[in-house]
Coordinates of C-alpha atoms and ligand atoms in Angstrom, one line a residue:
M1 CA -66.2 -50.1 74.7
P2 CA -65.1 -46.9 75.2
A3 CA -62.2 -46.2 77.4
K4 CA -62.6 -44.4 80.5
L5 CA -60.7 -41.9 82.6
R6 CA -61.2 -41.8 86.4
F7 CA -59.8 -39.1 88.6
H8 CA -59.0 -40.4 92.1
G9 CA -56.6 -38.1 93.7
A10 CA -55.3 -34.4 93.2
A11 CA -58.6 -33.7 92.3
R12 CA -59.2 -30.2 93.3
E13 CA -56.1 -30.6 95.5
V14 CA -52.5 -30.8 95.3
T15 CA -51.7 -34.1 96.6
G16 CA -52.4 -37.7 96.3
S17 CA -51.9 -37.8 92.4
M18 CA -53.6 -40.9 91.1
H19 CA -55.6 -41.2 87.9
L20 CA -57.2 -44.4 86.3
I21 CA -57.5 -45.3 82.8
E22 CA -60.0 -48.2 82.2
L23 CA -60.1 -50.3 79.1
N24 CA -62.0 -53.6 78.4
G25 CA -62.3 -54.6 82.1
R26 CA -58.3 -53.7 83.0
S27 CA -56.9 -50.6 84.4
V28 CA -53.9 -48.5 84.5
A29 CA -53.0 -46.0 87.0
L30 CA -51.0 -42.9 86.2
D31 CA -49.2 -42.4 89.6
C32 CA -49.9 -43.2 93.1
G33 CA -49.3 -40.6 95.3
L34 CA -49.3 -39.9 98.9
N35 CA -52.0 -37.4 100.3
Q36 CA -50.8 -35.0 102.7
G37 CA -52.5 -32.4 105.0
R38 CA -54.9 -32.7 107.7
R39 CA -54.1 -35.9 109.5
A40 CA -57.5 -37.8 109.8
E41 CA -58.5 -36.9 106.2
A42 CA -55.0 -37.6 104.6
N43 CA -55.1 -41.1 106.4
A44 CA -58.4 -42.0 105.2
K45 CA -57.4 -40.9 101.7
N46 CA -54.2 -43.1 101.8
K47 CA -55.8 -46.2 102.3
S48 CA -58.6 -45.9 99.7
F49 CA -58.1 -46.7 95.9
P50 CA -60.3 -46.2 92.8
R51 CA -60.7 -50.0 92.5
D52 CA -59.5 -53.2 94.1
P53 CA -55.8 -53.0 94.2
A54 CA -55.4 -56.5 93.1
K55 CA -57.2 -55.7 89.9
I56 CA -55.4 -52.6 88.8
D57 CA -53.0 -54.0 85.9
A58 CA -50.1 -51.5 86.1
V59 CA -48.8 -48.1 87.2
I60 CA -47.0 -45.5 85.2
L61 CA -45.0 -43.1 87.7
S62 CA -44.5 -39.5 86.3
H63 CA -41.8 -38.8 88.7
A64 CA -40.6 -39.8 92.2
H65 CA -41.9 -36.8 94.5
I66 CA -44.0 -38.5 97.4
D67 CA -47.2 -37.0 96.2
H68 CA -46.9 -38.9 93.0
C69 CA -45.5 -42.3 94.1
G70 CA -45.7 -42.3 98.1
K71 CA -49.0 -44.7 97.9
L72 CA -47.7 -47.3 96.1
P73 CA -46.2 -49.6 98.8
R74 CA -49.8 -49.6 100.4
L75 CA -51.3 -50.6 96.8
V76 CA -48.9 -53.4 97.0
K77 CA -49.6 -54.4 100.5
E78 CA -53.4 -54.5 99.5
G79 CA -52.6 -57.0 96.4
F80 CA -51.4 -55.0 93.5
S81 CA -48.6 -57.2 91.8
G82 CA -48.4 -55.5 88.4
P83 CA -45.3 -53.6 86.9
V84 CA -44.7 -50.1 87.9
Y85 CA -43.2 -48.0 85.1
G86 CA -40.8 -45.0 85.3
T87 CA -37.7 -43.7 83.9
P88 CA -34.7 -45.0 85.6
A89 CA -33.9 -42.1 87.7
T90 CA -37.4 -42.1 88.8
C91 CA -37.3 -45.7 89.9
D92 CA -33.9 -45.2 91.9
L93 CA -35.2 -41.9 93.4
A94 CA -38.7 -43.5 94.3
A95 CA -36.8 -46.5 96.1
V96 CA -34.7 -44.0 98.2
L97 CA -37.9 -41.7 99.2
L98 CA -40.5 -44.8 99.6
D99 CA -37.9 -46.2 102.3
D100 CA -37.7 -42.7 104.1
S101 CA -41.7 -42.5 103.9
A102 CA -41.9 -46.2 105.5
K103 CA -39.7 -45.0 108.3
I104 CA -41.9 -42.1 108.7
Q105 CA -45.0 -44.1 108.7
V106 CA -43.6 -46.3 111.3
E107 CA -42.4 -43.9 113.6
D108 CA -45.5 -42.2 113.2
A109 CA -47.7 -45.2 114.3
E110 CA -45.3 -45.9 117.3
Y111 CA -45.9 -42.4 118.4
W112 CA -49.8 -42.7 118.3
N113 CA -49.7 -46.0 119.7
K114 CA -48.2 -44.9 123.0
K115 CA -51.0 -42.7 123.7
R116 CA -53.5 -45.0 122.4
V117 CA -52.1 -47.9 124.7
K118 CA -52.4 -45.2 127.8
R119 CA -56.0 -44.7 127.0
G120 CA -56.7 -48.3 126.3
D121 CA -57.3 -48.0 122.4
D122 CA -56.3 -50.7 120.1
P123 CA -52.9 -49.9 118.4
I124 CA -53.0 -48.7 114.7
E125 CA -51.0 -50.2 111.7
P126 CA -48.5 -48.2 110.0
L127 CA -49.8 -47.3 106.4
Y128 CA -46.7 -49.5 105.1
T129 CA -43.5 -50.7 106.3
H130 CA -40.0 -51.2 104.8
E131 CA -41.2 -54.9 103.7
D132 CA -43.7 -53.4 101.8
V133 CA -41.3 -50.9 100.1
E134 CA -39.2 -53.8 99.2
A135 CA -42.0 -55.8 97.7
T136 CA -42.7 -52.4 95.7
V137 CA -39.3 -51.9 94.5
R138 CA -39.1 -55.3 92.8
L139 CA -42.1 -54.4 90.4
F140 CA -40.2 -51.5 89.1
R141 CA -39.7 -51.4 85.4
K142 CA -37.3 -48.9 84.0
R143 CA -38.2 -47.5 80.8
D144 CA -36.0 -44.8 79.0
L145 CA -37.7 -41.5 77.7
N146 CA -39.2 -41.4 74.3
M147 CA -39.4 -45.1 74.0
E148 CA -42.9 -46.5 73.5
F149 CA -43.6 -49.8 75.3
E150 CA -47.0 -51.7 75.6
V151 CA -48.6 -51.6 79.3
I152 CA -51.7 -53.8 78.6
P153 CA -53.0 -55.0 75.4
G154 CA -54.4 -52.2 73.3
L155 CA -52.6 -49.5 75.5
R156 CA -49.0 -48.3 74.8
A157 CA -47.2 -45.4 76.7
S158 CA -44.0 -43.4 76.4
L159 CA -42.2 -40.8 78.8
H160 CA -41.0 -37.6 77.9
E161 CA -39.1 -35.2 79.6
A162 CA -40.8 -32.9 82.2
G163 CA -37.9 -30.8 83.6
H164 CA -39.3 -30.8 86.9
M165 CA -37.1 -33.1 88.9
L166 CA -34.3 -35.7 88.4
G167 CA -36.1 -38.4 86.1
S168 CA -39.3 -36.7 85.8
S169 CA -41.6 -37.3 82.9
T170 CA -44.8 -36.4 81.1
V171 CA -46.8 -39.6 80.2
S172 CA -48.2 -40.0 76.7
V173 CA -50.7 -42.8 76.3
T174 CA -52.1 -44.3 73.1
I175 CA -55.2 -46.4 73.3
D176 CA -55.9 -48.5 70.3
N177 CA -58.4 -51.1 70.6
G178 CA -59.5 -52.0 67.2
T179 CA -62.7 -50.1 67.0
A180 CA -62.2 -46.2 66.2
G181 CA -58.9 -44.9 65.4
P182 CA -56.3 -44.6 68.2
T183 CA -56.9 -42.2 71.5
R184 CA -54.0 -40.2 72.7
I185 CA -54.1 -39.0 76.3
V186 CA -51.1 -37.0 77.7
Y187 CA -50.8 -36.6 81.5
T188 CA -48.3 -33.8 82.0
G189 CA -47.2 -35.0 85.6
D190 CA -45.7 -32.0 87.1
I191 CA -44.3 -29.5 84.5
G192 CA -41.0 -28.1 85.0
R193 CA -39.4 -24.9 83.9
R194 CA -37.0 -23.8 81.1
G195 CA -33.5 -22.9 82.8
L196 CA -33.6 -24.8 85.9
D197 CA -30.2 -25.7 87.2
I198 CA -29.1 -29.4 86.4
L199 CA -32.3 -30.5 84.6
R200 CA -32.8 -30.4 80.9
D201 CA -35.7 -28.2 79.8
P202 CA -39.3 -29.8 79.5
A203 CA -39.7 -31.3 76.2
P204 CA -42.8 -29.9 73.9
L205 CA -45.9 -31.6 75.2
P206 CA -46.8 -34.5 72.8
P207 CA -49.9 -34.2 70.5
C208 CA -53.0 -35.7 71.9
D209 CA -56.7 -35.9 72.2
Y210 CA -57.2 -35.5 75.8
L211 CA -54.6 -33.3 78.2
I212 CA -54.6 -34.0 82.0
C213 CA -52.8 -31.1 83.1
E214 CA -51.2 -30.1 86.4
S215 CA -52.4 -26.5 87.8
T216 CA -50.0 -25.9 91.0
Y217 CA -49.5 -22.7 89.8
G218 CA -52.3 -21.9 87.3
G219 CA -52.9 -18.5 88.9
R220 CA -49.4 -17.3 90.0
D221 CA -46.5 -15.8 88.4
T222 CA -43.3 -16.7 90.0
S223 CA -39.8 -15.3 89.2
P224 CA -37.6 -16.9 86.4
P225 CA -35.2 -19.1 87.6
E226 CA -32.3 -17.3 86.1
D227 CA -32.8 -14.4 88.3
M228 CA -31.5 -16.2 91.4
T229 CA -27.5 -16.5 91.1
D230 CA -26.8 -13.1 91.9
E231 CA -29.3 -12.6 94.9
F232 CA -28.4 -15.9 96.2
A233 CA -24.4 -14.8 95.9
E234 CA -25.3 -11.5 97.7
I235 CA -27.3 -13.4 100.5
I236 CA -24.7 -15.8 101.3
N237 CA -21.7 -13.1 101.2
D238 CA -23.6 -10.6 103.3
T239 CA -24.5 -13.1 106.0
M240 CA -20.7 -14.7 105.9
Q241 CA -19.2 -10.9 105.9
R242 CA -21.5 -10.1 109.2
G243 CA -20.0 -13.3 110.9
G244 CA -23.4 -15.4 110.5
K245 CA -24.7 -18.3 109.7
L246 CA -27.1 -18.8 106.7
I247 CA -30.0 -21.5 107.6
I248 CA -31.8 -22.9 104.3
P249 CA -34.7 -25.1 104.7
A250 CA -34.8 -27.4 101.7
F251 CA -36.3 -30.4 100.5
A252 CA -34.0 -33.3 100.7
V253 CA -34.5 -34.4 97.1
G254 CA -34.1 -31.8 94.2
R255 CA -33.8 -28.4 95.9
T256 CA -30.8 -29.6 98.1
Q257 CA -28.8 -30.9 95.2
V258 CA -29.7 -27.8 93.0
L259 CA -28.5 -25.4 95.9
V260 CA -25.0 -27.4 96.2
Y261 CA -24.6 -27.2 92.6
K262 CA -25.2 -23.6 92.5
Y263 CA -22.9 -23.0 95.5
H264 CA -20.0 -24.9 93.8
V265 CA -20.6 -23.0 90.4
M266 CA -20.4 -19.8 92.3
L267 CA -17.4 -20.7 94.1
L268 CA -15.5 -21.6 90.9
E269 CA -17.0 -18.3 89.0
G270 CA -15.7 -16.3 92.0
K271 CA -19.0 -14.9 92.9
I272 CA -18.4 -16.3 96.6
P273 CA -14.9 -14.9 97.0
H274 CA -14.2 -16.8 100.2
H275 CA -14.8 -20.4 101.1
Y276 CA -17.1 -20.9 103.8
P277 CA -18.4 -24.6 105.0
L278 CA -21.4 -25.6 103.3
I279 CA -23.3 -28.3 105.6
V280 CA -25.8 -30.5 104.2
D281 CA -27.4 -31.9 107.1
S282 CA -29.9 -34.6 106.0
P283 CA -29.4 -38.3 105.7
L284 CA -32.0 -38.4 103.0
A285 CA -30.4 -35.6 101.0
L286 CA -27.3 -37.6 101.2
R287 CA -28.7 -40.9 99.7
A288 CA -30.7 -38.9 97.1
T289 CA -27.4 -37.1 96.1
E290 CA -26.0 -40.7 95.4
V291 CA -28.9 -41.2 92.9
F292 CA -28.2 -37.7 91.4
K293 CA -24.8 -38.8 90.6
N294 CA -25.6 -42.2 89.3
H295 CA -27.8 -40.6 86.6
P296 CA -25.7 -38.1 84.6
E297 CA -27.5 -39.0 81.5
V298 CA -30.3 -36.8 82.7
F299 CA -28.1 -33.7 83.5
D300 CA -28.4 -30.7 80.9
R301 CA -25.6 -29.4 79.0
E302 CA -24.3 -27.1 81.6
A303 CA -24.4 -29.6 84.4
S304 CA -22.9 -32.2 82.3
A305 CA -19.9 -29.9 81.4
F306 CA -19.4 -28.8 85.0
N307 CA -19.7 -32.2 86.3
S308 CA -16.8 -33.3 83.9
L309 CA -14.9 -30.2 84.7
T310 CA -15.1 -30.7 88.4
G311 CA -15.2 -34.5 88.6
D312 CA -18.3 -34.1 90.9
M313 CA -20.5 -31.2 90.6
L314 CA -22.3 -32.1 94.2
R315 CA -19.0 -32.1 95.9
C316 CA -17.1 -29.2 96.5
K317 CA -14.0 -28.3 98.8
H318 CA -15.8 -27.4 101.9
D319 CA -19.0 -29.2 102.1
E320 CA -19.7 -31.5 104.7
Y321 CA -22.6 -33.9 104.3
I322 CA -23.9 -34.9 107.9
E323 CA -25.7 -38.0 108.4
D324 CA -25.3 -38.7 112.4
V325 CA -27.5 -37.0 114.7
E326 CA -24.6 -36.0 117.2
Q327 CA -22.6 -34.6 114.3
S328 CA -25.6 -32.5 113.6
K329 CA -25.9 -31.5 117.4
A330 CA -22.1 -30.5 117.2
L331 CA -22.8 -27.9 114.8
H332 CA -24.4 -25.7 117.2
K333 CA -20.9 -25.3 119.1
R334 CA -19.2 -24.1 115.9
N335 CA -19.4 -20.3 115.6
E336 CA -17.8 -19.6 112.3
P337 CA -20.0 -18.2 109.4
M338 CA -21.4 -21.2 107.6
V339 CA -24.3 -22.3 105.2
I340 CA -26.6 -24.9 106.7
L341 CA -29.0 -26.7 104.4
S342 CA -31.2 -29.1 106.5
T343 CA -34.7 -30.4 106.1
S344 CA -38.0 -30.4 106.2
G345 CA -38.4 -28.0 103.6
M346 CA -41.6 -26.3 105.3
C347 CA -39.6 -26.6 108.7
E348 CA -42.5 -28.8 110.1
V349 CA -40.2 -31.5 111.2
G350 CA -36.4 -32.7 111.3
R351 CA -33.4 -31.5 112.0
I352 CA -34.2 -28.0 110.7
L353 CA -36.0 -27.1 113.9
H354 CA -32.9 -27.5 116.1
H355 CA -31.0 -25.4 113.7
L356 CA -33.7 -22.5 113.6
K357 CA -34.0 -22.9 117.3
N358 CA -30.4 -22.2 118.0
N359 CA -30.1 -19.4 115.5
V360 CA -33.1 -17.5 115.0
E361 CA -32.4 -15.1 118.0
N362 CA -29.2 -13.8 116.4
Y363 CA -29.5 -10.9 114.0
K364 CA -26.2 -11.7 112.3
N365 CA -27.8 -14.9 110.9
T366 CA -30.3 -15.1 107.8
I367 CA -33.0 -17.7 107.2
L368 CA -33.4 -18.1 103.5
I369 CA -36.6 -19.6 102.2
V370 CA -36.4 -21.3 98.8
G371 CA -39.7 -23.2 98.6
Y372 CA -43.3 -23.1 98.7
Q373 CA -44.5 -22.7 102.5
A374 CA -48.0 -24.0 103.1
A375 CA -50.3 -22.1 105.2
H376 CA -50.1 -23.0 109.0
T377 CA -46.5 -24.2 108.8
L378 CA -43.6 -22.7 110.7
G379 CA -42.1 -22.0 107.5
R380 CA -45.1 -19.8 106.6
R381 CA -44.7 -17.8 109.7
I382 CA -41.2 -17.1 109.2
V383 CA -42.0 -15.9 105.6
E384 CA -44.6 -13.6 107.4
K385 CA -41.6 -12.5 109.8
Q386 CA -43.7 -12.8 112.8
K387 CA -41.9 -11.2 115.7
Q388 CA -42.0 -14.5 117.7
I389 CA -42.2 -17.9 116.5
K390 CA -42.8 -21.5 118.4
I391 CA -40.3 -23.9 118.0
F392 CA -40.6 -27.3 120.2
G393 CA -43.4 -25.5 122.0
E394 CA -41.0 -22.5 123.3
M395 CA -41.4 -18.9 121.9
Y396 CA -38.2 -17.4 120.2
D397 CA -37.9 -13.9 118.9
L398 CA -37.2 -13.9 115.2
K399 CA -34.1 -11.6 115.1
A400 CA -32.5 -13.3 112.1
R401 CA -33.1 -11.6 108.6
V402 CA -35.4 -13.4 106.4
K403 CA -35.1 -13.8 102.7
V404 CA -37.1 -15.3 100.3
L405 CA -36.3 -16.5 96.4
T406 CA -39.2 -18.0 94.7
G407 CA -37.1 -18.2 91.6
F408 CA -36.0 -21.8 92.6
S409 CA -39.5 -23.2 92.1
A410 CA -39.7 -26.5 89.9
H411 CA -43.0 -25.8 88.9
A412 CA -44.1 -24.1 85.7
N413 CA -45.9 -20.7 86.6
A414 CA -49.2 -19.8 84.9
A415 CA -47.7 -17.9 81.7
E416 CA -45.2 -21.0 81.4
L417 CA -48.3 -23.4 81.7
I418 CA -50.1 -21.7 79.0
E419 CA -46.8 -21.3 76.8
A420 CA -46.6 -25.3 77.2
T421 CA -50.2 -26.1 76.3
Q422 CA -50.8 -23.5 73.6
P423 CA -49.4 -25.6 70.5
L424 CA -52.1 -27.9 71.4
V425 CA -55.1 -25.5 71.1
G426 CA -57.4 -26.8 68.3
H427 CA -56.2 -30.5 68.5
V428 CA -57.4 -31.4 72.1
K429 CA -61.0 -32.4 72.8
K430 CA -61.0 -31.7 76.4
V431 CA -58.3 -30.7 78.9
F432 CA -58.7 -31.9 82.7
L433 CA -57.0 -29.6 85.3
I434 CA -55.6 -31.7 88.4
H435 CA -52.9 -31.0 90.9
G436 CA -54.1 -27.6 92.2
E437 CA -56.0 -25.5 94.7
V438 CA -59.2 -24.6 93.6
D439 CA -58.5 -20.8 93.1
Q440 CA -55.2 -21.8 90.9
Q441 CA -57.5 -24.0 88.8
D442 CA -60.0 -21.7 88.2
A443 CA -57.6 -19.2 87.1
L444 CA -55.7 -21.4 84.8
A445 CA -59.1 -22.6 83.4
A446 CA -60.0 -19.0 82.4
R447 CA -56.6 -18.4 81.0
M448 CA -56.7 -21.7 79.1
R449 CA -60.3 -20.9 77.7
E450 CA -59.0 -17.5 76.6
A451 CA -56.1 -19.2 75.0
G452 CA -58.6 -21.0 72.7
F453 CA -59.1 -24.6 74.5
K454 CA -62.7 -25.0 74.1
D455 CA -63.6 -27.7 76.7
V456 CA -61.8 -27.3 80.2
V457 CA -63.2 -29.2 83.1
I458 CA -61.8 -29.3 86.8
P459 CA -62.9 -32.9 87.7
E460 CA -64.0 -33.9 90.9
A461 CA -62.4 -36.8 93.1
N462 CA -63.9 -40.2 91.6
Q463 CA -65.5 -38.6 88.6
S464 CA -65.1 -40.4 85.2
F465 CA -65.3 -39.7 81.9
E466 CA -65.7 -41.7 78.9
L467 CA -62.9 -41.0 76.1
N468 CA -64.7 -41.2 72.8
G469 CA -61.7 -41.5 70.4
A470 CA -59.8 -39.1 68.6
N471 CA -60.9 -35.7 66.8
P472 CA -62.5 -36.2 63.8
Ligands
ZN501 ZN1 -43.5 -33.0 91.7

């Protein structure tokens, strides 16, 4: 029987990555990500799987971002008990992120249950709890990059550097069930970029017959990563010299560590002539930073050298990592210039809201946006420089300066995606585009066809395809 590929999540959307390879009645999932977005819709998707979880044999994780691993504890809660493969750094980071996600799920259910009880409705269960995460983490099996391992009989896999976040990988799968020759599938995961801080550059995509390719920025050209240092230093110096605070909403895992590293490098290079406090106000960032420190094996050459030189590249002289809520509140009483990194990255929830509330009305301050801000988020309204913004139900005048640096993006842009996939033209039978909004996917499909790929499809959710062996 030919193998089949079934697309479940991140089909014509960005979140909820999960794809299934079916072979001789068995199945292996590539990622098992959380769906984010409109609440009711995401909730329903987060409880649905492409087949009975007890009958899925194994999961291979490309990386630890929550839209790639965040549904695993639910899979386990519903009966999955197979191995979950990932690189050592991915397994360690996923453990931290899933634990944080369980906390959010439990708090969310408590919040809604208060309202439901008042209405006389039955309480809802959280999607998963801390115990489900513990059971999930016990299933993790660490696999080093570039080492092939057997997943189920007839299906082997290997992980290759994706250069997108700590531990991130591209997954290469070889199916050999004895009938036709081997069939090779490459799942890009999220593709990073050359020149990103801390991370090694993405490895060339392994040769394959079928390519499952992300398309987040399939139609967009973002600035190159190396452009950012001078602009970042200028924004810091300018704000500090005005006696202001620089507020940076940033994702706790990945972006925060890159910014701390960059700040540290700029201090030592003299690009920031005076030492100002650098505050990292996020307990999750603190735990993720510990995972970074435990995995120097995945740092690039510059970061390794800097780490050896300084003893700890993520710890500089004037940084303060804040865990406690009271310490966080105490920051509002401090008037000296400082840089504050806090979550969430899109300003929807978390401590960043308090920092914004206390600082947006002061023209001396700057808000620096370094990540993608989805439509309808507070982050997007700040990017649009709306005159007034609503925080905790109250309107505030946006008088602080707003700066945007897009070069910190860890996703390959359109040109980089073409460059990464181009060597596979003429070898790949079919390209499946996933993990993108439809306009980005259409744009990338057109560019890939132009580049010479003959068969590029954009699968729908739950669509499946037969894999007919290798190219003749
Ligand atoms: Zn990612």
